[in-house]
mmCIF file of C-alpha atoms and ligand atoms in Angstrom:
data_model
loop_
_atom_site.group_PDB
_atom_site.id
_atom_site.type_symbol
_atom_site.label_atom_id
_atom_site.label_comp_id
_atom_site.label_asym_id
_atom_site.label_seq_id
_atom_site.Cartn_x
_atom_site.Cartn_y
_atom_site.Cartn_z
ATOM 1 C CA MET A 806 16.396 9.577 12.735
ATOM 2 C CA ARG A 807 17.577 8.710 9.230
ATOM 3 C CA VAL A 808 21.313 8.353 8.618
ATOM 4 C CA ILE A 809 23.260 9.824 5.732
ATOM 5 C CA ASN A 810 23.360 6.791 3.462
ATOM 6 C CA PHE A 811 26.252 6.371 1.013
ATOM 7 C CA ASN A 812 25.527 2.662 0.416
ATOM 8 C CA PRO A 813 26.386 1.301 -3.050
ATOM 9 C CA GLY A 814 23.179 -0.671 -3.539
ATOM 10 C CA PRO A 815 20.640 -1.348 -2.291
ATOM 11 C CA ALA A 816 20.995 2.348 -1.682
ATOM 12 C CA GLY A 817 19.151 5.113 0.096
ATOM 13 C CA LEU A 818 15.814 6.166 -1.336
ATOM 14 C CA PRO A 819 14.369 9.691 -1.280
ATOM 15 C CA THR A 820 12.653 10.159 2.090
ATOM 16 C CA ALA A 821 9.571 11.571 0.344
ATOM 17 C CA ALA A 822 9.142 8.327 -1.641
ATOM 18 C CA LEU A 823 9.262 6.264 1.578
ATOM 19 C CA GLU A 824 6.934 8.605 3.447
ATOM 20 C CA ARG A 825 4.413 8.283 0.656
ATOM 21 C CA ALA A 826 4.648 4.484 0.929
ATOM 22 C CA ARG A 827 4.166 4.724 4.704
ATOM 23 C CA ASP A 828 1.106 6.938 4.340
ATOM 24 C CA GLU A 829 -0.451 4.653 1.729
ATOM 25 C CA LEU A 830 0.631 1.327 3.193
ATOM 26 C CA LEU A 831 -2.464 0.085 5.051
ATOM 27 C CA ASP A 832 -5.132 1.627 2.875
ATOM 28 C CA PHE A 833 -4.136 2.382 -0.676
ATOM 29 C CA GLN A 834 -6.319 5.203 -1.994
ATOM 30 C CA GLY A 835 -9.397 4.186 -0.017
ATOM 31 C CA THR A 836 -9.390 0.585 -1.276
ATOM 32 C CA GLY A 837 -9.122 -0.809 2.263
ATOM 33 C CA MET A 838 -5.959 -2.742 1.504
ATOM 34 C CA SER A 839 -2.295 -2.262 0.776
ATOM 35 C CA ILE A 840 -1.088 -2.046 -2.817
ATOM 36 C CA ILE A 841 0.877 -5.224 -1.980
ATOM 37 C CA GLU A 842 -2.424 -7.055 -1.499
ATOM 38 C CA HIS A 843 -3.989 -5.956 -4.766
ATOM 39 C CA SER A 844 -4.213 -8.226 -7.795
ATOM 40 C CA HIS A 845 -1.675 -7.440 -10.471
ATOM 41 C CA ARG A 846 -4.596 -7.642 -12.901
ATOM 42 C CA GLY A 847 -6.796 -5.258 -10.910
ATOM 43 C CA LYS A 848 -7.524 -1.608 -11.645
ATOM 44 C CA ALA A 849 -5.615 -0.176 -8.670
ATOM 45 C CA PHE A 850 -2.333 -1.880 -9.482
ATOM 46 C CA GLU A 851 -2.718 -1.448 -13.214
ATOM 47 C CA ALA A 852 -2.957 2.304 -12.730
ATOM 48 C CA VAL A 853 0.234 2.334 -10.627
ATOM 49 C CA HIS A 854 2.008 0.138 -13.177
ATOM 50 C CA ASN A 855 1.051 2.330 -16.120
ATOM 51 C CA GLU A 856 1.904 5.496 -14.231
ATOM 52 C CA THR A 857 5.374 4.061 -13.492
ATOM 53 C CA LEU A 858 5.980 3.249 -17.160
ATOM 54 C CA ALA A 859 4.707 6.693 -18.182
ATOM 55 C CA LEU A 860 7.036 8.404 -15.700
ATOM 56 C CA VAL A 861 10.022 6.482 -17.114
ATOM 57 C CA LYS A 862 8.991 7.540 -20.610
ATOM 58 C CA GLU A 863 8.627 11.172 -19.628
ATOM 59 C CA LEU A 864 11.724 11.532 -17.437
ATOM 60 C CA LEU A 865 14.104 9.758 -19.834
ATOM 61 C CA ALA A 866 12.320 11.075 -22.956
ATOM 62 C CA VAL A 867 12.086 7.495 -24.243
ATOM 63 C CA PRO A 868 11.211 7.667 -27.949
ATOM 64 C CA ASP A 869 8.311 5.682 -29.430
ATOM 65 C CA THR A 870 10.869 3.436 -31.141
ATOM 66 C CA HIS A 871 11.622 1.863 -27.745
ATOM 67 C CA GLU A 872 9.669 -0.407 -25.406
ATOM 68 C CA ILE A 873 9.833 0.136 -21.653
ATOM 69 C CA LEU A 874 9.873 -3.135 -19.710
ATOM 70 C CA PHE A 875 10.116 -4.253 -16.102
ATOM 71 C CA LEU A 876 11.833 -7.594 -15.570
ATOM 72 C CA GLN A 877 12.972 -9.633 -12.591
ATOM 73 C CA GLY A 878 16.208 -11.425 -11.764
ATOM 74 C CA GLY A 879 18.395 -8.363 -11.295
ATOM 75 C CA ALA A 880 20.919 -6.869 -13.671
ATOM 76 C CA SER A 881 22.913 -10.097 -13.307
ATOM 77 C CA GLN A 882 20.160 -12.002 -15.080
ATOM 78 C CA GLN A 883 20.457 -9.508 -17.932
ATOM 79 C CA PHE A 884 24.085 -10.592 -18.360
ATOM 80 C CA ALA A 885 22.633 -13.932 -19.515
ATOM 81 C CA GLN A 886 19.353 -12.792 -21.003
ATOM 82 C CA VAL A 887 20.927 -10.375 -23.505
ATOM 83 C CA PRO A 888 23.091 -13.026 -25.228
ATOM 84 C CA MET A 889 20.326 -15.637 -24.827
ATOM 85 C CA ASN A 890 18.038 -13.421 -26.901
ATOM 86 C CA PHE A 891 20.404 -11.635 -29.227
ATOM 87 C CA LEU A 892 23.412 -13.854 -29.911
ATOM 88 C CA PRO A 893 22.470 -15.939 -32.945
ATOM 89 C CA GLN A 894 23.820 -19.477 -33.281
ATOM 90 C CA GLY A 895 27.495 -19.171 -34.197
ATOM 91 C CA GLY A 896 27.396 -15.388 -33.849
ATOM 92 C CA SER A 897 29.634 -13.114 -31.818
ATOM 93 C CA ALA A 898 29.160 -9.950 -29.796
ATOM 94 C CA ASP A 899 31.635 -7.278 -28.709
ATOM 95 C CA TYR A 900 32.204 -6.534 -25.028
ATOM 96 C CA VAL A 901 33.930 -3.459 -23.651
ATOM 97 C CA VAL A 902 35.367 -4.513 -20.302
ATOM 98 C CA THR A 903 35.750 -1.680 -17.805
ATOM 99 C CA GLY A 904 35.181 -3.387 -14.468
ATOM 100 C CA GLY A 905 33.895 -6.316 -12.466
ATOM 101 C CA TRP A 906 30.331 -6.130 -13.755
ATOM 102 C CA SER A 907 31.391 -6.133 -17.414
ATOM 103 C CA GLU A 908 33.592 -9.158 -16.701
ATOM 104 C CA LYS A 909 30.554 -10.981 -15.320
ATOM 105 C CA ALA A 910 28.547 -10.032 -18.414
ATOM 106 C CA VAL A 911 31.260 -11.540 -20.637
ATOM 107 C CA ASP A 912 31.328 -14.744 -18.593
ATOM 108 C CA GLU A 913 27.596 -15.279 -19.037
ATOM 109 C CA ALA A 914 27.768 -14.583 -22.781
ATOM 110 C CA ARG A 915 30.226 -17.474 -23.169
ATOM 111 C CA TYR A 916 27.345 -19.909 -22.608
ATOM 112 C CA TYR A 917 25.599 -18.722 -25.761
ATOM 113 C CA GLY A 918 28.251 -17.776 -28.274
ATOM 114 C CA THR A 919 31.492 -15.908 -28.656
ATOM 115 C CA PRO A 920 32.006 -12.684 -26.743
ATOM 116 C CA ARG A 921 34.860 -10.723 -28.370
ATOM 117 C CA ILE A 922 36.702 -8.295 -26.126
ATOM 118 C CA ALA A 923 36.564 -4.936 -27.919
ATOM 119 C CA ALA A 924 38.648 -3.293 -25.188
ATOM 120 C CA ASN A 925 39.724 -4.092 -21.666
ATOM 121 C CA THR A 926 41.072 -1.371 -19.393
ATOM 122 C CA VAL A 927 42.286 -3.669 -16.612
ATOM 123 C CA ASP A 928 45.804 -2.741 -15.451
ATOM 124 C CA LYS A 929 48.655 -4.901 -14.187
ATOM 125 C CA ASP A 930 47.268 -4.774 -10.629
ATOM 126 C CA LYS A 931 43.874 -6.024 -11.856
ATOM 127 C CA ARG A 932 42.348 -2.583 -11.299
ATOM 128 C CA PHE A 933 40.170 -0.562 -13.610
ATOM 129 C CA THR A 934 40.988 3.117 -13.383
ATOM 130 C CA ARG A 935 39.804 4.472 -16.700
ATOM 131 C CA ILE A 936 37.334 4.331 -19.569
ATOM 132 C CA PRO A 937 38.837 3.437 -22.971
ATOM 133 C CA THR A 938 39.199 6.012 -25.716
ATOM 134 C CA GLN A 939 37.249 5.647 -28.932
ATOM 135 C CA ALA A 940 40.520 4.834 -30.758
ATOM 136 C CA GLU A 941 41.156 1.897 -28.422
ATOM 137 C CA LEU A 942 37.928 0.118 -29.322
ATOM 138 C CA GLN A 943 38.499 -2.822 -31.656
ATOM 139 C CA LEU A 944 34.992 -3.189 -32.995
ATOM 140 C CA ASP A 945 33.718 -5.937 -35.260
ATOM 141 C CA PRO A 946 31.199 -4.478 -37.735
ATOM 142 C CA LYS A 947 29.528 -7.912 -37.883
ATOM 143 C CA ALA A 948 28.981 -8.176 -34.123
ATOM 144 C CA ALA A 949 25.413 -8.921 -33.004
ATOM 145 C CA TYR A 950 25.771 -6.044 -30.508
ATOM 146 C CA VAL A 951 28.325 -4.112 -28.469
ATOM 147 C CA HIS A 952 27.952 -4.385 -24.693
ATOM 148 C CA MET A 953 29.223 -1.722 -22.314
ATOM 149 C CA THR A 954 28.798 -0.732 -18.645
ATOM 150 C CA SER A 955 28.060 2.989 -18.412
ATOM 151 C CA ASN A 956 29.217 3.370 -14.798
ATOM 152 C CA ASN A 957 31.534 1.064 -12.924
ATOM 153 C CA THR A 958 30.075 0.795 -9.478
ATOM 154 C CA LEU A 959 33.100 -0.927 -7.929
ATOM 155 C CA PHE A 960 35.985 1.046 -9.400
ATOM 156 C CA GLY A 961 34.320 4.460 -9.728
ATOM 157 C CA THR A 962 34.708 5.131 -13.440
ATOM 158 C CA GLN A 963 32.019 6.421 -15.789
ATOM 159 C CA TRP A 964 31.621 7.020 -19.513
ATOM 160 C CA HIS A 965 31.173 10.745 -20.145
ATOM 161 C CA THR A 966 30.846 10.325 -23.911
ATOM 162 C CA PHE A 967 29.191 7.167 -25.173
ATOM 163 C CA PRO A 968 31.174 5.263 -27.821
ATOM 164 C CA GLU A 969 30.506 5.385 -31.550
ATOM 165 C CA VAL A 970 29.759 1.843 -32.695
ATOM 166 C CA GLY A 971 28.524 2.405 -36.245
ATOM 167 C CA GLN A 972 25.518 0.331 -37.274
ATOM 168 C CA VAL A 973 26.021 -2.290 -34.561
ATOM 169 C CA PRO A 974 23.337 -2.226 -31.812
ATOM 170 C CA LEU A 975 24.665 -0.743 -28.581
ATOM 171 C CA VAL A 976 23.657 -2.452 -25.325
ATOM 172 C CA ALA A 977 24.407 -0.813 -21.982
ATOM 173 C CA ASP A 978 24.261 -1.895 -18.381
ATOM 174 C CA MET A 979 23.263 1.386 -16.702
ATOM 175 C CA SER A 980 22.444 -0.113 -13.306
ATOM 176 C CA SER A 981 24.423 2.403 -11.300
ATOM 177 C CA ASP A 982 23.901 5.617 -13.240
ATOM 178 C CA ILE A 983 20.494 5.441 -14.905
ATOM 179 C CA LEU A 984 18.520 8.639 -14.186
ATOM 180 C CA TRP A 985 21.599 10.540 -13.024
ATOM 181 C CA LYS A 986 21.052 12.932 -15.917
ATOM 182 C CA PRO A 987 19.112 13.060 -19.196
ATOM 183 C CA ILE A 988 20.493 10.703 -21.868
ATOM 184 C CA ASP A 989 19.795 10.126 -25.550
ATOM 185 C CA VAL A 990 17.996 6.777 -25.379
ATOM 186 C CA SER A 991 17.820 6.561 -29.184
ATOM 187 C CA ARG A 992 21.568 5.779 -29.299
ATOM 188 C CA PHE A 993 20.968 2.453 -27.573
ATOM 189 C CA ALA A 994 19.358 -0.732 -28.848
ATOM 190 C CA LEU A 995 18.956 -1.905 -25.273
ATOM 191 C CA ILE A 996 19.543 -0.371 -21.857
ATOM 192 C CA TYR A 997 19.111 -2.343 -18.662
ATOM 193 C CA ALA A 998 19.341 -1.162 -15.093
ATOM 194 C CA GLY A 999 18.800 -2.958 -11.802
ATOM 195 C CA ALA A 1000 16.565 -0.711 -9.724
ATOM 196 C CA GLN A 1001 18.350 -0.714 -6.376
ATOM 197 C CA LYS A 1002 20.775 2.118 -7.083
ATOM 198 C CA ASN A 1003 18.805 4.941 -8.618
ATOM 199 C CA ILE A 1004 15.246 3.753 -9.308
ATOM 200 C CA GLY A 1005 13.844 1.947 -6.286
ATOM 201 C CA PRO A 1006 14.153 -1.289 -4.319
ATOM 202 C CA SER A 1007 16.025 -4.399 -5.486
ATOM 203 C CA GLY A 1008 14.332 -7.216 -7.344
ATOM 204 C CA ILE A 1009 13.370 -5.365 -10.474
ATOM 205 C CA VAL A 1010 15.176 -4.317 -13.641
ATOM 206 C CA LEU A 1011 14.214 -1.553 -16.015
ATOM 207 C CA VAL A 1012 14.795 -2.361 -19.693
ATOM 208 C CA LEU A 1013 14.505 0.085 -22.583
ATOM 209 C CA VAL A 1014 14.713 -1.794 -25.860
ATOM 210 C CA GLU A 1015 14.404 -0.721 -29.459
ATOM 211 C CA LYS A 1016 11.507 -2.425 -31.247
ATOM 212 C CA SER A 1017 13.591 -3.187 -34.360
ATOM 213 C CA PHE A 1018 16.187 -4.906 -32.145
ATOM 214 C CA LEU A 1019 13.462 -6.865 -30.320
ATOM 215 C CA ALA A 1020 12.320 -8.231 -33.662
ATOM 216 C CA LYS A 1021 15.735 -9.900 -34.056
ATOM 217 C CA GLY A 1022 15.361 -11.764 -30.748
ATOM 218 C CA ARG A 1023 15.593 -15.543 -30.794
ATOM 219 C CA LYS A 1024 12.376 -17.532 -30.571
ATOM 220 C CA ASP A 1025 13.936 -20.872 -29.656
ATOM 221 C CA ILE A 1026 14.302 -19.969 -25.986
ATOM 222 C CA PRO A 1027 11.752 -20.301 -23.182
ATOM 223 C CA LYS A 1028 9.036 -17.647 -23.301
ATOM 224 C CA ILE A 1029 9.762 -16.416 -19.810
ATOM 225 C CA PHE A 1030 13.247 -15.282 -20.922
ATOM 226 C CA ARG A 1031 12.191 -13.572 -24.150
ATOM 227 C CA TYR A 1032 11.984 -9.800 -24.079
ATOM 228 C CA THR A 1033 9.131 -9.975 -26.584
ATOM 229 C CA THR A 1034 6.983 -11.799 -24.020
ATOM 230 C CA TYR A 1035 7.162 -8.771 -21.727
ATOM 231 C CA ALA A 1036 6.750 -6.280 -24.574
ATOM 232 C CA GLU A 1037 3.595 -8.054 -25.770
ATOM 233 C CA ASN A 1038 2.107 -8.139 -22.269
ATOM 234 C CA ASN A 1039 2.888 -4.647 -20.934
ATOM 235 C CA SER A 1040 5.374 -6.340 -18.532
ATOM 236 C CA LEU A 1041 2.429 -8.182 -16.953
ATOM 237 C CA TYR A 1042 3.024 -11.634 -18.435
ATOM 238 C CA ASN A 1043 3.229 -13.180 -14.996
ATOM 239 C CA THR A 1044 2.966 -11.644 -11.533
ATOM 240 C CA PRO A 1045 5.486 -8.820 -11.347
ATOM 241 C CA PRO A 1046 7.020 -7.572 -8.059
ATOM 242 C CA THR A 1047 4.115 -5.223 -7.510
ATOM 243 C CA PHE A 1048 5.419 -3.498 -4.398
ATOM 244 C CA SER A 1049 8.778 -2.819 -6.046
ATOM 245 C CA ILE A 1050 7.043 -1.276 -9.033
ATOM 246 C CA TYR A 1051 4.898 0.821 -6.698
ATOM 247 C CA LEU A 1052 8.031 2.101 -4.911
ATOM 248 C CA CYS A 1053 9.704 2.889 -8.233
ATOM 249 C CA ARG A 1054 6.592 4.938 -9.012
ATOM 250 C CA ASN A 1055 7.122 6.916 -5.800
ATOM 251 C CA VAL A 1056 10.789 7.572 -6.614
ATOM 252 C CA LEU A 1057 10.059 8.583 -10.205
ATOM 253 C CA ALA A 1058 7.218 10.859 -9.094
ATOM 254 C CA TRP A 1059 9.630 12.461 -6.639
ATOM 255 C CA ILE A 1060 12.136 13.098 -9.466
ATOM 256 C CA LYS A 1061 9.410 14.681 -11.545
ATOM 257 C CA GLY A 1062 8.284 16.765 -8.588
ATOM 258 C CA VAL A 1063 11.727 18.251 -7.932
ATOM 259 C CA GLY A 1064 12.120 19.312 -11.559
ATOM 260 C CA GLY A 1065 13.101 16.186 -13.520
ATOM 261 C CA LEU A 1066 16.511 14.986 -14.648
ATOM 262 C CA LYS A 1067 17.909 18.453 -15.453
ATOM 263 C CA GLN A 1068 17.608 19.381 -11.784
ATOM 264 C CA VAL A 1069 18.862 15.972 -10.656
ATOM 265 C CA GLU A 1070 21.904 16.351 -12.913
ATOM 266 C CA ALA A 1071 22.693 19.797 -11.488
ATOM 267 C CA TRP A 1072 22.641 18.352 -7.962
ATOM 268 C CA ASN A 1073 24.707 15.328 -8.993
ATOM 269 C CA ARG A 1074 27.366 17.498 -10.633
ATOM 270 C CA GLU A 1075 27.540 19.729 -7.572
ATOM 271 C CA LYS A 1076 27.847 16.687 -5.271
ATOM 272 C CA GLY A 1077 30.612 15.092 -7.342
ATOM 273 C CA GLU A 1078 32.539 18.329 -7.680
ATOM 274 C CA LEU A 1079 32.364 19.017 -3.938
ATOM 275 C CA LEU A 1080 33.695 15.570 -3.133
ATOM 276 C CA TYR A 1081 36.466 15.427 -5.757
ATOM 277 C CA ALA A 1082 37.561 18.938 -4.738
ATOM 278 C CA ALA A 1083 37.925 17.715 -1.144
ATOM 279 C CA ILE A 1084 40.056 14.776 -2.298
ATOM 280 C CA ASP A 1085 42.203 16.982 -4.527
ATOM 281 C CA ARG A 1086 42.841 19.715 -1.960
ATOM 282 C CA ASN A 1087 43.984 17.058 0.526
ATOM 283 C CA ALA A 1088 45.974 15.196 -2.128
ATOM 284 C CA GLY A 1089 48.785 14.314 0.293
ATOM 285 C CA PHE A 1090 46.258 12.420 2.399
ATOM 286 C CA TYR A 1091 43.454 11.213 0.094
ATOM 287 C CA ARG A 1092 44.414 9.471 -3.124
ATOM 288 C CA ALA A 1093 41.951 9.003 -6.009
ATOM 289 C CA PRO A 1094 43.131 6.128 -8.226
ATOM 290 C CA VAL A 1095 40.796 6.926 -11.135
ATOM 291 C CA GLU A 1096 41.996 9.039 -14.078
ATOM 292 C CA LYS A 1097 40.359 12.472 -13.898
ATOM 293 C CA ALA A 1098 38.533 12.222 -17.230
ATOM 294 C CA SER A 1099 36.976 8.891 -16.172
ATOM 295 C CA ARG A 1100 35.799 9.914 -12.697
ATOM 296 C CA SER A 1101 32.311 8.767 -11.777
ATOM 297 C CA TYR A 1102 29.680 11.106 -10.379
ATOM 298 C CA MET A 1103 27.852 8.159 -8.824
ATOM 299 C CA ASN A 1104 30.578 6.151 -7.064
ATOM 300 C CA VAL A 1105 33.617 8.037 -5.815
ATOM 301 C CA VAL A 1106 36.537 5.866 -4.694
ATOM 302 C CA PHE A 1107 39.633 6.955 -2.830
ATOM 303 C CA ARG A 1108 42.370 5.690 -0.530
ATOM 304 C CA LEU A 1109 43.914 6.977 2.681
ATOM 305 C CA PRO A 1110 47.616 6.587 3.570
ATOM 306 C CA ASP A 1111 47.021 3.136 5.112
ATOM 307 C CA GLU A 1112 44.302 0.603 5.903
ATOM 308 C CA LYS A 1113 44.211 1.436 9.616
ATOM 309 C CA LEU A 1114 43.329 5.022 8.771
ATOM 310 C CA GLU A 1115 40.700 3.787 6.317
ATOM 311 C CA GLU A 1116 39.095 1.702 9.058
ATOM 312 C CA ALA A 1117 39.153 4.686 11.417
ATOM 313 C CA PHE A 1118 37.625 6.896 8.703
ATOM 314 C CA VAL A 1119 34.714 4.467 8.185
ATOM 315 C CA ALA A 1120 34.171 4.055 11.942
ATOM 316 C CA GLU A 1121 34.296 7.783 12.725
ATOM 317 C CA GLY A 1122 32.073 8.498 9.737
ATOM 318 C CA ALA A 1123 29.491 6.045 11.102
ATOM 319 C CA ARG A 1124 29.604 7.722 14.513
ATOM 320 C CA ALA A 1125 28.927 11.018 12.746
ATOM 321 C CA GLY A 1126 25.817 9.500 11.121
ATOM 322 C CA MET A 1127 27.294 8.535 7.730
ATOM 323 C CA VAL A 1128 27.027 4.910 6.628
ATOM 324 C CA GLY A 1129 28.197 2.977 3.566
ATOM 325 C CA LEU A 1130 31.688 4.474 3.241
ATOM 326 C CA LYS A 1131 33.628 1.207 3.115
ATOM 327 C CA GLY A 1132 35.020 0.302 -0.310
ATOM 328 C CA HIS A 1133 34.129 -2.896 -2.148
ATOM 329 C CA ARG A 1134 35.786 -6.015 -0.727
ATOM 330 C CA ILE A 1135 37.869 -6.495 -3.885
ATOM 331 C CA THR A 1136 39.106 -2.892 -4.123
ATOM 332 C CA GLY A 1137 39.444 -1.892 -0.472
ATOM 333 C CA GLY A 1138 39.660 1.779 0.448
ATOM 334 C CA ILE A 1139 36.688 4.114 0.597
ATOM 335 C CA ARG A 1140 33.738 4.305 -1.768
ATOM 336 C CA VAL A 1141 31.092 6.999 -1.543
ATOM 337 C CA SER A 1142 27.974 6.356 -3.598
ATOM 338 C CA LEU A 1143 26.224 9.567 -4.568
ATOM 339 C CA TYR A 1144 22.975 8.300 -6.072
ATOM 340 C CA ASN A 1145 20.013 10.618 -6.501
ATOM 341 C CA ALA A 1146 18.721 10.242 -2.936
ATOM 342 C CA VAL A 1147 21.976 11.683 -1.546
ATOM 343 C CA THR A 1148 21.594 15.440 -1.145
ATOM 344 C CA VAL A 1149 24.101 18.249 -1.651
ATOM 345 C CA ASP A 1150 23.915 18.882 2.112
ATOM 346 C CA HIS A 1151 24.844 15.250 2.830
ATOM 347 C CA VAL A 1152 27.968 15.704 0.721
ATOM 348 C CA LYS A 1153 28.810 18.990 2.460
ATOM 349 C CA THR A 1154 28.655 17.153 5.787
ATOM 350 C CA LEU A 1155 30.974 14.439 4.438
ATOM 351 C CA VAL A 1156 33.402 16.927 2.943
ATOM 352 C CA SER A 1157 33.811 18.880 6.177
ATOM 353 C CA PHE A 1158 34.355 15.580 8.004
ATOM 354 C CA MET A 1159 37.029 14.694 5.403
ATOM 355 C CA ASP A 1160 38.859 18.016 5.773
ATOM 356 C CA ASP A 1161 38.837 17.638 9.537
ATOM 357 C CA PHE A 1162 39.913 13.977 9.448
ATOM 358 C CA ALA A 1163 42.837 14.808 7.146
ATOM 359 C CA LYS A 1164 43.925 17.677 9.418
ATOM 360 C CA ARG A 1165 43.862 15.455 12.511
ATOM 361 C CA ASN A 1166 45.562 12.443 10.932
ATOM 362 C CA GLY A 1167 47.707 13.830 8.121
HETATM 363 C C1 LIG B 1729 24.663 -3.580 -8.972
HETATM 364 C C2 LIG B 1729 25.050 -3.831 -10.374
HETATM 365 C C3 LIG B 1729 24.750 -5.041 -11.033
HETATM 366 C C4 LIG B 1729 24.113 -6.230 -10.336
HETATM 367 O O1 LIG B 1729 22.816 -6.048 -9.996
HETATM 368 P P1 LIG B 1729 21.938 -7.251 -9.365
HETATM 369 O O2 LIG B 1729 20.594 -6.642 -9.296
HETATM 370 O O3 LIG B 1729 22.537 -7.573 -8.034
HETATM 371 O O4 LIG B 1729 22.015 -8.399 -10.289
HETATM 372 C C5 LIG B 1729 25.117 -5.154 -12.353
HETATM 373 N N1 LIG B 1729 25.731 -4.155 -13.012
HETATM 374 C C6 LIG B 1729 26.039 -2.991 -12.404
HETATM 375 C C7 LIG B 1729 26.724 -1.913 -13.178
HETATM 376 C C8 LIG B 1729 25.711 -2.792 -11.070
HETATM 377 O O5 LIG B 1729 26.028 -1.635 -10.455
#
């Protein structure tokens, strides 16, 4: 039996996507072998690869101005690869720091040039509980780009209106909320997202990059790290993680099958509202540290009156078939990740457990 999986990443995948992989595993479409065993230059894999790219284009309505790439090395490699490609010698880039992942992105940029901090919402306890306002952003019109993290996986905050950055290219790490709803891709020069939260298995990163921005990329870096190398080779410059791409295909096809991102957004909003309502109606027991306007629909964090109760909550939750409730090691508390594979019914089960737990322990 499958558990209710609230893991932060790698996260649960839609059962239908895994069942399809199971059914096709030993003999992919009558070829007598698994997709894993096919050449990345062969017809069978090429079709899967192109279907995956086409599904990304369709679901996110990616305009023709943007390339769709699959890269390796995780989102963490993008922290380095973005400045490596787009920070010119002696140039600077603006970073909006809203959590642990943006801090890591800044640290990597320091190896290539000057990252300016356009805003930093860390508080005196080293916590991030909100997204900055537009007025708070100290933007440099000469910056090579502005980097932001659309959803803060650790602290449970999310941008609900993307910032205005003028003519400066906007770069976003969307690892933990890509595909949670439709977005306007044309506002971004570059979007990157590690797959293991909302797209598929770990080991692969989706990149959407504007062609005019690509043209500004540095050419004095190794080919393997240039975005243009992947753009010029349909992301098949070297051997890609073929099985990961295949599984992304299954997840994306599932999204399309259930009605696309409009439907997914409706479910995600319902899930988030159910869970925040449960926290708020038991406010004497559950405490949500994040400012209401910055609450994330993907990662919901909250505290209980003390750590012993938090441990009991996680343990009882696991006995009731719910895993992944423990907060990040640096934040403590509880974190519930509500990625696309989590259903409204899963959240209803959690919420009734929460009401009951509060009644028994409050
Ligand atoms: C998970 C995550 C990352 C790191 O992804 P890796 O694939 O482990 O490198 C980076 N940014 C955000 C916002 C994330 O949620």
